[in-house]
Coordinates of C-alpha atoms in Angstrom, one line a residue:
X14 CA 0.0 0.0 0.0
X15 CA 0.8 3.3 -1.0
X16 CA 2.4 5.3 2.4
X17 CA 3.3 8.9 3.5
X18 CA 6.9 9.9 5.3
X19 CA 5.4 8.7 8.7
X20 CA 4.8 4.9 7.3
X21 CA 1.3 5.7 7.3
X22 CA -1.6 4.7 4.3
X23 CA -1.8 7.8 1.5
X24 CA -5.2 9.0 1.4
X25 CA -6.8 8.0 -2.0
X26 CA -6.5 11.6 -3.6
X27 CA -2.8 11.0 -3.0
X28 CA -2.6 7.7 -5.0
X29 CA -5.0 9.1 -7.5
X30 CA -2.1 11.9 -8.0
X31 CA 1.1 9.8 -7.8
X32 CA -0.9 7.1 -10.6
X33 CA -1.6 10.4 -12.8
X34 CA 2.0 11.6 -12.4
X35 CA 3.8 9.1 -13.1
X36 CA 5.5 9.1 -9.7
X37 CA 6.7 5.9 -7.8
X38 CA 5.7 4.6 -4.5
X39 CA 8.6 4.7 -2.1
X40 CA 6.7 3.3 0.3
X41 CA 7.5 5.7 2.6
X42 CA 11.1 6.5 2.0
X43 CA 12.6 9.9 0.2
X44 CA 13.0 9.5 -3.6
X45 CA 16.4 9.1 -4.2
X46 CA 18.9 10.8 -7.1
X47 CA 18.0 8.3 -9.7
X48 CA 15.0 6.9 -8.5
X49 CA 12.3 6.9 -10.5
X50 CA 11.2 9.4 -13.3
X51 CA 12.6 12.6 -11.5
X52 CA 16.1 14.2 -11.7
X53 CA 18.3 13.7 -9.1
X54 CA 19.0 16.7 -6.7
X55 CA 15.2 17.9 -7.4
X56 CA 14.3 17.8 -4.0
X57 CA 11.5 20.6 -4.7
X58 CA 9.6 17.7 -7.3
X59 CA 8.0 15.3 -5.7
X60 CA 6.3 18.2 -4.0
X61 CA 5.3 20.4 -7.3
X62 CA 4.4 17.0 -8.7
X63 CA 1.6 16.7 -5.6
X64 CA -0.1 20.5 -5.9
X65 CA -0.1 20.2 -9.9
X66 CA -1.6 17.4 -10.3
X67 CA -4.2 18.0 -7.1
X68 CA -4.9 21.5 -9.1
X69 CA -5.6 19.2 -12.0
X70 CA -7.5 16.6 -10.7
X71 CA -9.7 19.1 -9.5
X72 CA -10.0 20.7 -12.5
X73 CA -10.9 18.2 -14.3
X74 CA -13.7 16.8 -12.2
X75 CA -15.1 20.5 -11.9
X76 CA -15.4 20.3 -15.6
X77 CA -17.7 18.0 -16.0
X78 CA -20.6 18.8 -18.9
X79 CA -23.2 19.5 -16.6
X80 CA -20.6 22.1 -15.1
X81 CA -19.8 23.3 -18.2
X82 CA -23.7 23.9 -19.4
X83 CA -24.4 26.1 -16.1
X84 CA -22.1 28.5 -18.2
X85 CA -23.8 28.3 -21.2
X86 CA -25.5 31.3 -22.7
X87 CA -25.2 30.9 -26.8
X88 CA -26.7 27.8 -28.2
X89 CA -25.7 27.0 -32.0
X90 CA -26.9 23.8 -34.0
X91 CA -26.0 22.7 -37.1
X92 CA -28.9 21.4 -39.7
X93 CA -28.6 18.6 -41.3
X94 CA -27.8 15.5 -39.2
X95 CA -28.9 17.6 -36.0
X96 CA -31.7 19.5 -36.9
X97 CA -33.0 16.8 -39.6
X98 CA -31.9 13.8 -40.6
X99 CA -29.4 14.2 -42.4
X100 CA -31.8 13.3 -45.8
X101 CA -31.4 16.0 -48.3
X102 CA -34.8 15.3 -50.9
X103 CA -33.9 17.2 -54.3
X104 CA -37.3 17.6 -56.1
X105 CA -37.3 18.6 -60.3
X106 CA -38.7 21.9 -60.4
X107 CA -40.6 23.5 -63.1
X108 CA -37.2 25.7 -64.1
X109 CA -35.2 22.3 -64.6
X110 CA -33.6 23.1 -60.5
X111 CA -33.9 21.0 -57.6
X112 CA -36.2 21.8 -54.9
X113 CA -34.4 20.8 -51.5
X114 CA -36.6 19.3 -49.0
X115 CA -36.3 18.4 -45.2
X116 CA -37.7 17.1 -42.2
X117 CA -37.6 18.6 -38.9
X118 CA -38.9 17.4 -35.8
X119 CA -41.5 19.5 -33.9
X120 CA -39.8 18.5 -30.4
X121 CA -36.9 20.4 -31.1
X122 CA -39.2 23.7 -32.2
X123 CA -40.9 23.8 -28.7
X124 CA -37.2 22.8 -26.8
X125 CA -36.0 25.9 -28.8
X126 CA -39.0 28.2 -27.4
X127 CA -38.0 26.4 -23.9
X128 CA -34.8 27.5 -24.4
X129 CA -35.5 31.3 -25.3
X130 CA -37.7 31.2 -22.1
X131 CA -34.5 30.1 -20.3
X132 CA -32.3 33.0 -21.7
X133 CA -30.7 31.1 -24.1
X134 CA -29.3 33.1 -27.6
X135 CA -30.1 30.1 -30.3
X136 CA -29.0 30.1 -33.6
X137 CA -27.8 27.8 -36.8
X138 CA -24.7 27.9 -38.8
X139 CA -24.6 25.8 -41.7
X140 CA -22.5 25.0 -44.6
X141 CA -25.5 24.2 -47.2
X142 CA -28.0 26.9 -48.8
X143 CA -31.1 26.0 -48.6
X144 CA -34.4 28.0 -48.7
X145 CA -36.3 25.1 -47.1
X146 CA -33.8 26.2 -43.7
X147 CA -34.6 29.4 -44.4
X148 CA -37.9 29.3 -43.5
X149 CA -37.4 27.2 -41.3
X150 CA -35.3 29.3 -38.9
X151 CA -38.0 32.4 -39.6
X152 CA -40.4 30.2 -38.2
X153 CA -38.3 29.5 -35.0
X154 CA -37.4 32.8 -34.6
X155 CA -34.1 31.9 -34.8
X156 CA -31.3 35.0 -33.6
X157 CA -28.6 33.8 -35.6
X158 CA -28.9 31.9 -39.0
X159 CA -25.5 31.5 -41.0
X160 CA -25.7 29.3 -44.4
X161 CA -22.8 28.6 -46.4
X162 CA -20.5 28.5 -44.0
X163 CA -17.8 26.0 -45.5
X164 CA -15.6 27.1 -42.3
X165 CA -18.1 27.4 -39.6
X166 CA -15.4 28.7 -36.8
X167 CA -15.4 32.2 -38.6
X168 CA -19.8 32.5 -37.6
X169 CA -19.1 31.1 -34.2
X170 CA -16.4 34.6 -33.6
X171 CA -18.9 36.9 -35.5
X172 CA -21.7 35.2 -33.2
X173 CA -19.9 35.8 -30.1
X174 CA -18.6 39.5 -31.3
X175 CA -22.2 40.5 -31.8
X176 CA -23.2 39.6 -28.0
X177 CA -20.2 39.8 -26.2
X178 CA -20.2 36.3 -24.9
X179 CA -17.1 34.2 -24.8
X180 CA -16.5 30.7 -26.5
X181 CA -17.1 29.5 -22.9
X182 CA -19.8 30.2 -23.1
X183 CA -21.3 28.9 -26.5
X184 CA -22.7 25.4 -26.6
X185 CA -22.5 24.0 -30.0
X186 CA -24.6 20.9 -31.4
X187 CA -23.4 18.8 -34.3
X188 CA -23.1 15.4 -36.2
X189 CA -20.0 15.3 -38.8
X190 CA -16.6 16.5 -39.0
X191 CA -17.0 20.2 -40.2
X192 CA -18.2 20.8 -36.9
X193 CA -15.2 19.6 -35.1
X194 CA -13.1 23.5 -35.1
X195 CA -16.0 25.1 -33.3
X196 CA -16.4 22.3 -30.7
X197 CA -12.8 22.1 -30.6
X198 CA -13.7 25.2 -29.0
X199 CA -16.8 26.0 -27.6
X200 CA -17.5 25.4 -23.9
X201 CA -19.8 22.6 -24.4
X202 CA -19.4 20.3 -27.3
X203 CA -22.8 18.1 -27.9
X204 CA -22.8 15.5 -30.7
X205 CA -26.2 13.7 -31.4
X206 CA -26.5 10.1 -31.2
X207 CA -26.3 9.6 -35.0
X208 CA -22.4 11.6 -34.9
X209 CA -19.3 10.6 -36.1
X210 CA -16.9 8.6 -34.0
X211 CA -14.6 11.6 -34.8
X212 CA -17.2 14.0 -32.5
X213 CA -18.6 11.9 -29.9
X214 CA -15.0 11.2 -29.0
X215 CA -14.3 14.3 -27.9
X216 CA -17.7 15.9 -27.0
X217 CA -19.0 17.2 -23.7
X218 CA -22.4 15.4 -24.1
X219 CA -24.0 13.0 -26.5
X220 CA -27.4 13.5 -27.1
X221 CA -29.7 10.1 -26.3
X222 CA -32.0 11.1 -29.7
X223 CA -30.3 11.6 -33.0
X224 CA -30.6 13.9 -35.2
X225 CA -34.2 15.1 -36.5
X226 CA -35.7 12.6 -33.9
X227 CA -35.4 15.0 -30.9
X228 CA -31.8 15.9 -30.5
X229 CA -31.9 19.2 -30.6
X230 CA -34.6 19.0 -27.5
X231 CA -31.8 16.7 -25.8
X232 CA -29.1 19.3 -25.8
X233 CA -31.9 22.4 -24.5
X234 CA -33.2 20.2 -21.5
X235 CA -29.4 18.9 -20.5
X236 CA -28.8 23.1 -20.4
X237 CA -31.5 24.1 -18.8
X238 CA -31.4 21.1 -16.5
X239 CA -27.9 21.8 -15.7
X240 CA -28.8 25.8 -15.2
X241 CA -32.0 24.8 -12.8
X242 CA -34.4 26.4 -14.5
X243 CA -36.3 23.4 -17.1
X244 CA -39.0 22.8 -14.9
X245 CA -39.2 26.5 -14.2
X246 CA -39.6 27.5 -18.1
X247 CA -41.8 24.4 -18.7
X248 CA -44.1 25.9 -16.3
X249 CA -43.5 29.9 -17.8
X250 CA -44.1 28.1 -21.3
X251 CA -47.8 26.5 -20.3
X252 CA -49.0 29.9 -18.4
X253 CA -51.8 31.0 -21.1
X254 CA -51.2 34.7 -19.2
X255 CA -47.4 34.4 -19.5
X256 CA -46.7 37.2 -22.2
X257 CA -42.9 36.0 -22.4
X258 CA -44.1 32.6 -23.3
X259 CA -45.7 34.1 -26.6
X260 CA -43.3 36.0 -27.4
X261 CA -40.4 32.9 -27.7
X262 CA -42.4 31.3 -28.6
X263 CA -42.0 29.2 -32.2
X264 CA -44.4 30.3 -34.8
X265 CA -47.6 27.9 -35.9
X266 CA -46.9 27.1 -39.6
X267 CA -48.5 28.3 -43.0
X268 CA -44.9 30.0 -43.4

């Protein structure tokens, strides 16, 4: 068993820290010159190796996503893959042009008026044109819509320039590889369940829904559930009398 100067057990933080260091067991005699992965005459390491790596233990299990969504105060999606599907229907159109076609899913529309209710700044920024998304994100009231964004990190900076918030704060939702430089970044990085390996390897959260199947609605109640405030809104969001409610509210259609 791991042991302090005094021949006594370590305390479990203190194993955690030597295992994550790298640094031996003695067992409760001083690291020699030699001994070991640290220099010899270093009598200063053992101990900056301790408060490091406590600072970053900590850190890390501060950090956790739930943590990391109390910050939140931007919330950007991509479309396709998050918001739909990922299907792209091309119909002929009279002009001998495609008509693009998606499918979105209503639970996501009323997570997004959940959201505004909840403070959040919600937007879009996608690499595809499409006048289907469009409307659309006119019909969510959507703050921020960016299409043809082939290098979507350049929308996230002009998003955050425009309200002052930091990348810290900006949770970012999405499926494939393009999206990997802004949650590179962002303080929360959600990938839906239908993502790349590429993404949900290194996101935050992953959503339990994929993509046009409720998603979207999965990363909104993880905020607002993190934040405290979900059953709060849900409640704002039923109040006929509620004026905010109306007001983020999505709109009803015939767009």
């Amino acid at each position: 068993m791991a042991g302090n100067m005094y021949g006594r057990p370590a305390p479990t933080w203190l194993r955690r820290v030597r295992d994550i260091a790298g640094i031996p067991d003695t067992g409760g005699r001083p690291l020699m010159a030699g001994s070991g992965s640290m220099a010899a005459g270093d009598s200063r390491g053992l101990a900056a190796g301790y408060s490091s790596r406590r600072a970053s233990v900590t850190y890390h299990r501060e950090m956790t996503a739930a943590d990391r969504a109390k910050k939140i105060k931007v919330l950007i999606f991509d479309v396709d893959g998050v918001l739909t599907d990922g299907q792209i229907f091309v119909i002929p159109g009279p002009d001998g042009k495609g008509i693009e076609s998606k499918g979105f899913a209503a639970h996501d529309g009323l997570g997004i008026s959940l959201g505004r209710l909840g403070g959040l700044r919600i937007g879009i920024i996608t690499k595809r044109n499409s006048q289907t998304v469009a409307i659309r994100a006119r019909d969510l009231k959507l703050e921020f819509v960016y299409q043809g964004q082939a290098h979507k990190l350049e929308a996230a900076s002009d998003i955050l320039s425009k309200t002052g918030y930091s990348f810290e704060e900006m949770a970012y939702v999405g499926d494939d590889i393009i999206d990997l430089p802004v949650m590179r970044k962002c303080g929360l990085a959600i990938a839906t369940a239908n993502a790349r390996p590429q993404l949900k390897e290194m996101a935050h959260y992953i959503t339990p829904n994929p993509g046009g199947q409720g998603a979207g609605r999965d990363a909104i109640d993880f905020i607002l559930t993190a934040q405290g405030t979900l059953s709060k809104v849900i409640e704002q969001y039923l109040d006929a009398e509620n004026p905010a409610a109306g007001i983020a509210d999505v709109g009803v259609g015939n767009m």
